[in-house]
């Protein structure tokens, strides 16, 4: 029964929102320099596990204005001197603050390396009471993109569920430069030892909800159009794309428990090495059978060396890269970091 000593807590979640990272250096409440990055994954994934894109590529101008205004007000109200990080959540043009940390965040080295300006040095000078001059830096004039991708050690954590959530699970990270978001993302992904589906050219797709299947439809159609991938799907996912897009996939059954791995199941195909890539997204479902079968597929993928993606936004980004032929040999040319720093920018100049 509900009573004074047995209260009911009701939590409201904002779904399908974008998370934004604001890293800044302030002096006596005035912001000297800042960087705005965006998470590829929707809000709900721990910032340490998120794929961060810098400078942000897909934010509304009005959203950026809100972020800058709120950050300025917070810095002024707290009279911040030194480094600080604010995590925002945006849906449409509605921007809300998740948290503000009066310290350097894990993205500070990433920001400094991306822009070739030492934000920590600037923050240290401000905290020491020295005269400081902000860097001449305009985010809109950066003509390259840097993507930070997380690295995980699920292969060493027996039984752990290899999926993303609010608790941090990554044990490292890498960052790569590119001329655009696709190039930077693909190189960062490959740097985490991710293997592209080039062995059997086989992909297993298992999406737990109708909404996720709808959102991923364009990517599925793009994979089919490439005409080089053998696509497996669990029954619900296969039925959805058959009913809505008249696509025929190889249907594999879900496993109900660890012993249910016989022929014809998704887990069996993974164990036999027939699957190169598993795309399994269970977000949004509360069904126990979906959660259990999804875990078994994810765990089998990790244990048997099959590449795994558990976030829809990451899966969509990967498909966009495959569409552009970034899985081919010679798709990338090694470049020194200074080659990006010396790309001419409009509106300002920078001395190296």
Short mmCIF file of C-alpha atoms in Angstrom, two decimals:
data_model
loop_
_atom_site.label_atom_id
_atom_site.label_comp_id
_atom_site.label_asym_id
_atom_site.label_seq_id
_atom_site.Cartn_x
_atom_site.Cartn_y
_atom_site.Cartn_z
CA UNK A 1 0.00 0.00 0.00
CA UNK A 2 1.09 3.55 -0.73
CA UNK A 3 1.83 5.41 2.50
CA UNK A 4 4.23 7.85 4.08
CA UNK A 5 6.90 5.20 4.58
CA UNK A 6 6.17 3.51 1.23
CA UNK A 7 6.18 6.34 -1.30
CA UNK A 8 5.81 5.93 -5.05
CA UNK A 9 8.50 7.49 -7.22
CA UNK A 10 7.44 8.32 -10.78
CA UNK A 11 10.26 9.05 -13.22
CA UNK A 12 9.69 10.69 -16.57
CA UNK A 13 12.13 9.89 -19.36
CA UNK A 14 12.76 12.07 -22.38
CA UNK A 15 13.27 9.70 -25.31
CA UNK A 16 15.00 10.25 -28.66
CA UNK A 17 16.82 13.35 -27.42
CA UNK A 18 20.32 14.36 -28.51
CA UNK A 19 23.07 14.80 -25.93
CA UNK A 20 25.46 17.73 -26.36
CA UNK A 21 28.85 18.24 -24.72
CA UNK A 22 29.95 21.79 -23.89
CA UNK A 23 33.57 22.13 -22.77
CA UNK A 24 34.68 25.59 -21.77
CA UNK A 25 37.31 27.68 -20.03
CA UNK A 26 36.13 30.73 -18.10
CA UNK A 27 37.76 33.57 -16.22
CA UNK A 28 35.74 35.22 -13.44
CA UNK A 29 32.48 34.09 -14.99
CA UNK A 30 33.30 35.06 -18.57
CA UNK A 31 33.82 32.27 -21.10
CA UNK A 32 37.16 32.52 -22.89
CA UNK A 33 36.89 29.55 -25.24
CA UNK A 34 34.47 26.67 -25.70
CA UNK A 35 33.77 23.62 -27.82
CA UNK A 36 30.42 22.06 -28.67
CA UNK A 37 30.36 18.37 -29.52
CA UNK A 38 27.43 16.02 -30.08
CA UNK A 39 26.89 12.39 -29.17
CA UNK A 40 26.08 10.11 -32.09
CA UNK A 41 23.92 7.98 -29.77
CA UNK A 42 20.74 9.45 -28.31
CA UNK A 43 20.78 10.64 -24.71
CA UNK A 44 20.78 7.75 -22.26
CA UNK A 45 24.23 6.39 -23.10
CA UNK A 46 26.94 7.32 -20.58
CA UNK A 47 29.15 10.07 -21.99
CA UNK A 48 32.21 7.84 -21.46
CA UNK A 49 30.65 5.19 -23.73
CA UNK A 50 29.31 7.61 -26.33
CA UNK A 51 30.67 8.33 -29.79
CA UNK A 52 31.42 12.07 -29.78
CA UNK A 53 31.57 14.19 -32.94
CA UNK A 54 33.50 17.46 -32.87
CA UNK A 55 32.66 20.04 -34.06
CA UNK A 56 28.97 19.08 -33.87
CA UNK A 57 27.62 18.42 -37.37
CA UNK A 58 23.86 18.04 -36.98
CA UNK A 59 22.62 20.63 -34.50
CA UNK A 60 20.07 23.31 -35.30
CA UNK A 61 21.44 26.86 -35.26
CA UNK A 62 18.82 27.77 -32.66
CA UNK A 63 19.90 24.82 -30.50
CA UNK A 64 23.51 26.01 -30.62
CA UNK A 65 22.37 29.51 -29.61
CA UNK A 66 20.46 28.09 -26.64
CA UNK A 67 23.48 26.02 -25.56
CA UNK A 68 25.83 29.01 -25.73
CA UNK A 69 23.39 31.26 -23.88
CA UNK A 70 22.74 28.77 -21.08
CA UNK A 71 26.45 28.00 -20.69
CA UNK A 72 27.23 31.71 -20.46
CA UNK A 73 24.56 32.24 -17.80
CA UNK A 74 25.80 29.26 -15.75
CA UNK A 75 29.44 30.43 -15.94
CA UNK A 76 28.43 33.92 -14.87
CA UNK A 77 26.15 32.75 -12.04
CA UNK A 78 28.85 30.45 -10.60
CA UNK A 79 31.69 32.92 -11.35
CA UNK A 80 33.68 30.08 -12.86
CA UNK A 81 37.42 30.44 -13.29
CA UNK A 82 39.05 27.47 -14.99
CA UNK A 83 37.75 24.46 -16.91
CA UNK A 84 34.15 23.28 -16.83
CA UNK A 85 31.90 20.86 -18.69
CA UNK A 86 28.13 20.99 -19.21
CA UNK A 87 26.07 18.17 -20.64
CA UNK A 88 22.90 19.27 -22.39
CA UNK A 89 19.96 17.34 -23.75
CA UNK A 90 18.08 18.67 -26.78
CA UNK A 91 14.90 17.58 -28.48
CA UNK A 92 13.88 19.81 -31.33
CA UNK A 93 14.94 23.22 -30.08
CA UNK A 94 14.11 22.47 -26.45
CA UNK A 95 17.42 22.41 -24.57
CA UNK A 96 17.81 21.21 -20.98
CA UNK A 97 20.82 20.93 -18.69
CA UNK A 98 21.74 17.43 -17.51
CA UNK A 99 24.65 18.48 -15.32
CA UNK A 100 27.50 20.97 -14.94
CA UNK A 101 30.92 19.81 -13.75
CA UNK A 102 33.39 22.39 -12.43
CA UNK A 103 36.40 20.45 -13.63
CA UNK A 104 38.10 19.30 -16.79
CA UNK A 105 36.15 16.47 -18.40
CA UNK A 106 37.49 13.47 -20.30
CA UNK A 107 36.75 15.34 -23.52
CA UNK A 108 39.20 18.19 -22.75
CA UNK A 109 42.23 16.41 -24.28
CA UNK A 110 40.02 15.45 -27.24
CA UNK A 111 38.97 19.09 -27.71
CA UNK A 112 42.56 20.36 -27.38
CA UNK A 113 43.87 17.83 -29.91
CA UNK A 114 41.03 18.48 -32.35
CA UNK A 115 41.49 22.26 -32.38
CA UNK A 116 45.28 22.29 -31.84
CA UNK A 117 44.81 24.61 -28.86
CA UNK A 118 45.65 23.62 -25.28
CA UNK A 119 42.47 24.30 -23.29
CA UNK A 120 44.07 23.03 -20.08
CA UNK A 121 46.99 25.47 -20.41
CA UNK A 122 44.51 28.31 -20.83
CA UNK A 123 42.49 27.13 -17.82
CA UNK A 124 45.64 26.84 -15.68
CA UNK A 125 46.68 30.39 -16.50
CA UNK A 126 43.23 31.68 -15.59
CA UNK A 127 43.22 29.77 -12.28
CA UNK A 128 46.68 31.15 -11.48
CA UNK A 129 45.38 34.70 -11.89
CA UNK A 130 47.50 35.46 -14.95
CA UNK A 131 46.40 37.65 -17.82
CA UNK A 132 44.85 35.37 -20.41
CA UNK A 133 43.93 35.85 -24.04
CA UNK A 134 41.37 33.51 -25.62
CA UNK A 135 42.38 31.50 -28.66
CA UNK A 136 41.15 32.74 -32.01
CA UNK A 137 38.82 29.88 -32.65
CA UNK A 138 35.60 29.66 -34.68
CA UNK A 139 33.83 26.29 -34.62
CA UNK A 140 31.96 27.00 -37.86
CA UNK A 141 35.23 27.52 -39.72
CA UNK A 142 36.79 24.16 -38.86
CA UNK A 143 36.95 22.28 -42.18
CA UNK A 144 37.49 18.80 -40.76
CA UNK A 145 35.80 16.52 -38.24
CA UNK A 146 37.13 14.46 -35.34
CA UNK A 147 35.26 11.48 -33.88
CA UNK A 148 35.98 9.89 -30.49
CA UNK A 149 34.92 6.25 -30.20
CA UNK A 150 34.89 4.06 -27.07
CA UNK A 151 36.75 0.78 -26.61
CA UNK A 152 35.33 -2.06 -24.54
CA UNK A 153 36.75 -5.16 -22.84
CA UNK A 154 33.65 -7.35 -22.82
CA UNK A 155 35.70 -10.33 -24.03
CA UNK A 156 37.47 -10.29 -20.65
CA UNK A 157 34.28 -9.86 -18.63
CA UNK A 158 32.62 -13.24 -18.75
CA UNK A 159 28.82 -13.03 -18.71
CA UNK A 160 28.64 -9.22 -18.87
CA UNK A 161 25.95 -7.85 -21.20
CA UNK A 162 27.75 -6.01 -24.02
CA UNK A 163 25.30 -3.18 -24.44
CA UNK A 164 25.27 0.58 -23.83
CA UNK A 165 23.43 2.26 -20.97
CA UNK A 166 23.66 4.87 -18.27
CA UNK A 167 26.52 3.09 -16.48
CA UNK A 168 29.97 3.49 -18.01
CA UNK A 169 31.45 0.28 -19.40
CA UNK A 170 34.25 1.41 -21.74
CA UNK A 171 37.90 0.91 -20.80
CA UNK A 172 39.48 3.22 -23.35
CA UNK A 173 38.84 5.41 -26.35
CA UNK A 174 40.33 6.43 -29.68
CA UNK A 175 39.91 9.54 -31.82
CA UNK A 176 40.36 9.98 -35.56
CA UNK A 177 40.29 12.91 -37.97
CA UNK A 178 38.49 12.98 -41.29
CA UNK A 179 37.36 15.37 -43.97
CA UNK A 180 33.77 14.65 -42.97
CA UNK A 181 31.81 12.77 -40.32
CA UNK A 182 31.68 9.51 -42.28
CA UNK A 183 35.43 9.35 -42.82
CA UNK A 184 36.26 10.22 -39.21
CA UNK A 185 33.68 7.76 -37.83
CA UNK A 186 34.81 4.83 -39.95
CA UNK A 187 38.48 5.31 -39.08
CA UNK A 188 37.66 5.65 -35.37
CA UNK A 189 35.53 2.50 -35.51
CA UNK A 190 38.27 0.51 -37.23
CA UNK A 191 40.77 1.78 -34.66
CA UNK A 192 38.76 0.05 -31.92
CA UNK A 193 39.53 -3.28 -33.65
CA UNK A 194 36.04 -3.46 -35.13
CA UNK A 195 35.90 -5.91 -38.04
CA UNK A 196 33.83 -5.01 -41.08
CA UNK A 197 31.50 -7.64 -42.61
CA UNK A 198 33.94 -8.63 -45.36
CA UNK A 199 34.52 -12.32 -44.56
CA UNK A 200 31.16 -13.93 -45.33
CA UNK A 201 29.48 -10.59 -46.12
CA UNK A 202 26.77 -11.61 -43.68
CA UNK A 203 24.79 -9.41 -41.30
CA UNK A 204 22.31 -10.47 -38.61
CA UNK A 205 19.62 -7.88 -37.78
CA UNK A 206 17.44 -8.17 -34.69
CA UNK A 207 15.45 -5.11 -33.63
CA UNK A 208 13.10 -5.49 -30.67
CA UNK A 209 10.41 -2.91 -31.47
CA UNK A 210 8.34 -1.75 -34.44
CA UNK A 211 9.64 1.79 -33.94
CA UNK A 212 13.27 0.71 -34.22
CA UNK A 213 12.49 -1.34 -37.33
CA UNK A 214 10.80 1.67 -38.89
CA UNK A 215 13.73 3.95 -38.07
CA UNK A 216 16.25 1.51 -39.52
CA UNK A 217 14.28 0.82 -42.71
CA UNK A 218 16.25 3.22 -44.93
CA UNK A 219 19.52 1.65 -43.79
CA UNK A 220 18.18 -1.85 -44.47
CA UNK A 221 17.12 -0.81 -47.97
CA UNK A 222 20.59 0.67 -48.51
CA UNK A 223 22.23 -2.64 -47.50
CA UNK A 224 19.96 -4.55 -49.88
CA UNK A 225 20.73 -2.10 -52.68
CA UNK A 226 24.46 -2.71 -52.26
CA UNK A 227 23.67 -6.30 -53.34
CA UNK A 228 26.61 -7.92 -51.61
CA UNK A 229 25.39 -8.78 -48.12
CA UNK A 230 23.63 -11.93 -46.98
CA UNK A 231 21.12 -10.67 -44.41
CA UNK A 232 19.82 -12.81 -41.55
CA UNK A 233 16.98 -11.64 -39.32
CA UNK A 234 15.03 -12.86 -36.31
CA UNK A 235 11.32 -13.64 -36.94
CA UNK A 236 9.77 -10.31 -35.88
CA UNK A 237 12.33 -8.24 -37.74
CA UNK A 238 12.12 -10.40 -40.87
CA UNK A 239 8.30 -10.23 -40.86
CA UNK A 240 8.31 -6.44 -40.54
CA UNK A 241 10.57 -5.89 -43.56
CA UNK A 242 8.67 -8.53 -45.56
CA UNK A 243 5.30 -6.89 -44.81
CA UNK A 244 6.42 -3.29 -45.30
CA UNK A 245 9.15 -3.54 -47.96
CA UNK A 246 8.71 -7.02 -49.49
CA UNK A 247 12.22 -8.05 -48.47
CA UNK A 248 13.15 -11.68 -47.93
CA UNK A 249 15.81 -12.43 -45.34
CA UNK A 250 17.20 -15.66 -43.93
CA UNK A 251 15.10 -16.20 -40.81
CA UNK A 252 16.84 -17.46 -37.67
CA UNK A 253 15.11 -18.21 -34.39
CA UNK A 254 15.78 -16.56 -31.06
CA UNK A 255 17.12 -18.60 -28.18
CA UNK A 256 15.09 -18.83 -25.00
CA UNK A 257 17.99 -19.93 -22.78
CA UNK A 258 21.71 -20.71 -22.92
CA UNK A 259 21.08 -24.33 -23.96
CA UNK A 260 18.83 -23.33 -26.87
CA UNK A 261 21.54 -23.01 -29.54
CA UNK A 262 20.63 -25.70 -32.03
CA UNK A 263 20.60 -25.43 -35.84
CA UNK A 264 18.36 -22.66 -37.12
CA UNK A 265 18.94 -20.34 -34.17
CA UNK A 266 20.75 -17.01 -34.36
CA UNK A 267 23.15 -18.10 -31.63
CA UNK A 268 24.08 -21.23 -33.59
CA UNK A 269 24.83 -19.22 -36.74
CA UNK A 270 27.07 -16.92 -34.70
CA UNK A 271 28.88 -19.83 -33.06
CA UNK A 272 29.43 -21.50 -36.43
CA UNK A 273 31.13 -18.34 -37.73
CA UNK A 274 28.46 -17.68 -40.35
CA UNK A 275 27.74 -14.12 -39.15
CA UNK A 276 30.20 -11.26 -39.66
CA UNK A 277 28.17 -8.53 -37.98
CA UNK A 278 25.32 -8.57 -35.46
CA UNK A 279 23.05 -5.53 -35.18
CA UNK A 280 20.94 -6.10 -32.09
CA UNK A 281 18.93 -3.27 -30.55
CA UNK A 282 16.72 -4.09 -27.58
CA UNK A 283 16.08 -0.51 -26.35
CA UNK A 284 12.50 0.34 -25.66
CA UNK A 285 11.25 -3.16 -24.94
CA UNK A 286 10.15 -4.38 -21.54
CA UNK A 287 9.46 -7.93 -22.68
CA UNK A 288 11.56 -10.41 -20.75
CA UNK A 289 11.88 -12.83 -23.67
CA UNK A 290 13.24 -10.05 -25.92
CA UNK A 291 15.76 -9.01 -23.28
CA UNK A 292 16.91 -12.61 -22.72
CA UNK A 293 17.20 -13.57 -26.39
CA UNK A 294 18.96 -10.29 -27.17
CA UNK A 295 21.49 -10.87 -24.41
CA UNK A 296 22.26 -14.37 -25.72
CA UNK A 297 22.90 -13.03 -29.24
CA UNK A 298 25.06 -10.18 -27.97
CA UNK A 299 27.08 -12.39 -25.65
CA UNK A 300 27.61 -15.03 -28.33
CA UNK A 301 28.82 -12.33 -30.74
CA UNK A 302 31.44 -11.15 -28.25
CA UNK A 303 32.53 -14.65 -27.25
CA UNK A 304 32.89 -15.91 -30.84
CA UNK A 305 34.52 -12.84 -32.41
CA UNK A 306 31.54 -11.47 -34.32
CA UNK A 307 31.36 -7.68 -34.65
CA UNK A 308 28.49 -6.22 -32.63
CA UNK A 309 26.51 -2.98 -32.75
CA UNK A 310 23.80 -2.41 -30.15
CA UNK A 311 22.86 1.20 -30.89
CA UNK A 312 20.63 2.20 -33.79
CA UNK A 313 22.38 5.52 -34.49
CA UNK A 314 25.75 3.79 -34.72
CA UNK A 315 24.28 1.16 -37.03
CA UNK A 316 22.83 3.86 -39.29
CA UNK A 317 26.17 5.66 -39.40
CA UNK A 318 28.01 2.45 -40.30
CA UNK A 319 25.59 1.73 -43.15
CA UNK A 320 26.08 5.29 -44.45
CA UNK A 321 29.83 4.61 -44.56
CA UNK A 322 29.35 1.26 -46.33
CA UNK A 323 27.18 3.04 -48.91
CA UNK A 324 30.12 5.32 -49.68
CA UNK A 325 32.43 2.36 -50.22
CA UNK A 326 34.50 2.95 -47.09
CA UNK A 327 34.88 -0.80 -46.57
CA UNK A 328 37.12 -1.12 -49.63
CA UNK A 329 40.89 -1.34 -49.49
CA UNK A 330 42.53 2.01 -50.06
CA UNK A 331 39.43 3.93 -48.96
CA UNK A 332 41.61 5.98 -46.61
CA UNK A 333 45.00 7.53 -47.08
CA UNK A 334 47.14 7.90 -43.93
CA UNK A 335 47.56 11.59 -43.13
CA UNK A 336 49.62 13.42 -40.56
CA UNK A 337 47.61 15.37 -38.02
CA UNK A 338 49.23 18.63 -39.16
CA UNK A 339 47.69 18.17 -42.59
CA UNK A 340 44.31 18.82 -40.98
CA UNK A 341 45.57 21.74 -38.92
CA UNK A 342 46.86 23.45 -42.07
CA UNK A 343 43.59 23.20 -44.01
CA UNK A 344 42.72 26.83 -44.87
CA UNK A 345 39.81 28.25 -42.89
CA UNK A 346 37.65 31.21 -43.84
CA UNK A 347 37.40 34.18 -41.49
CA UNK A 348 40.45 33.62 -39.31
CA UNK A 349 44.03 32.45 -39.49
CA UNK A 350 46.02 30.38 -37.09
CA UNK A 351 49.76 30.21 -36.51
CA UNK A 352 51.24 26.76 -35.96
#
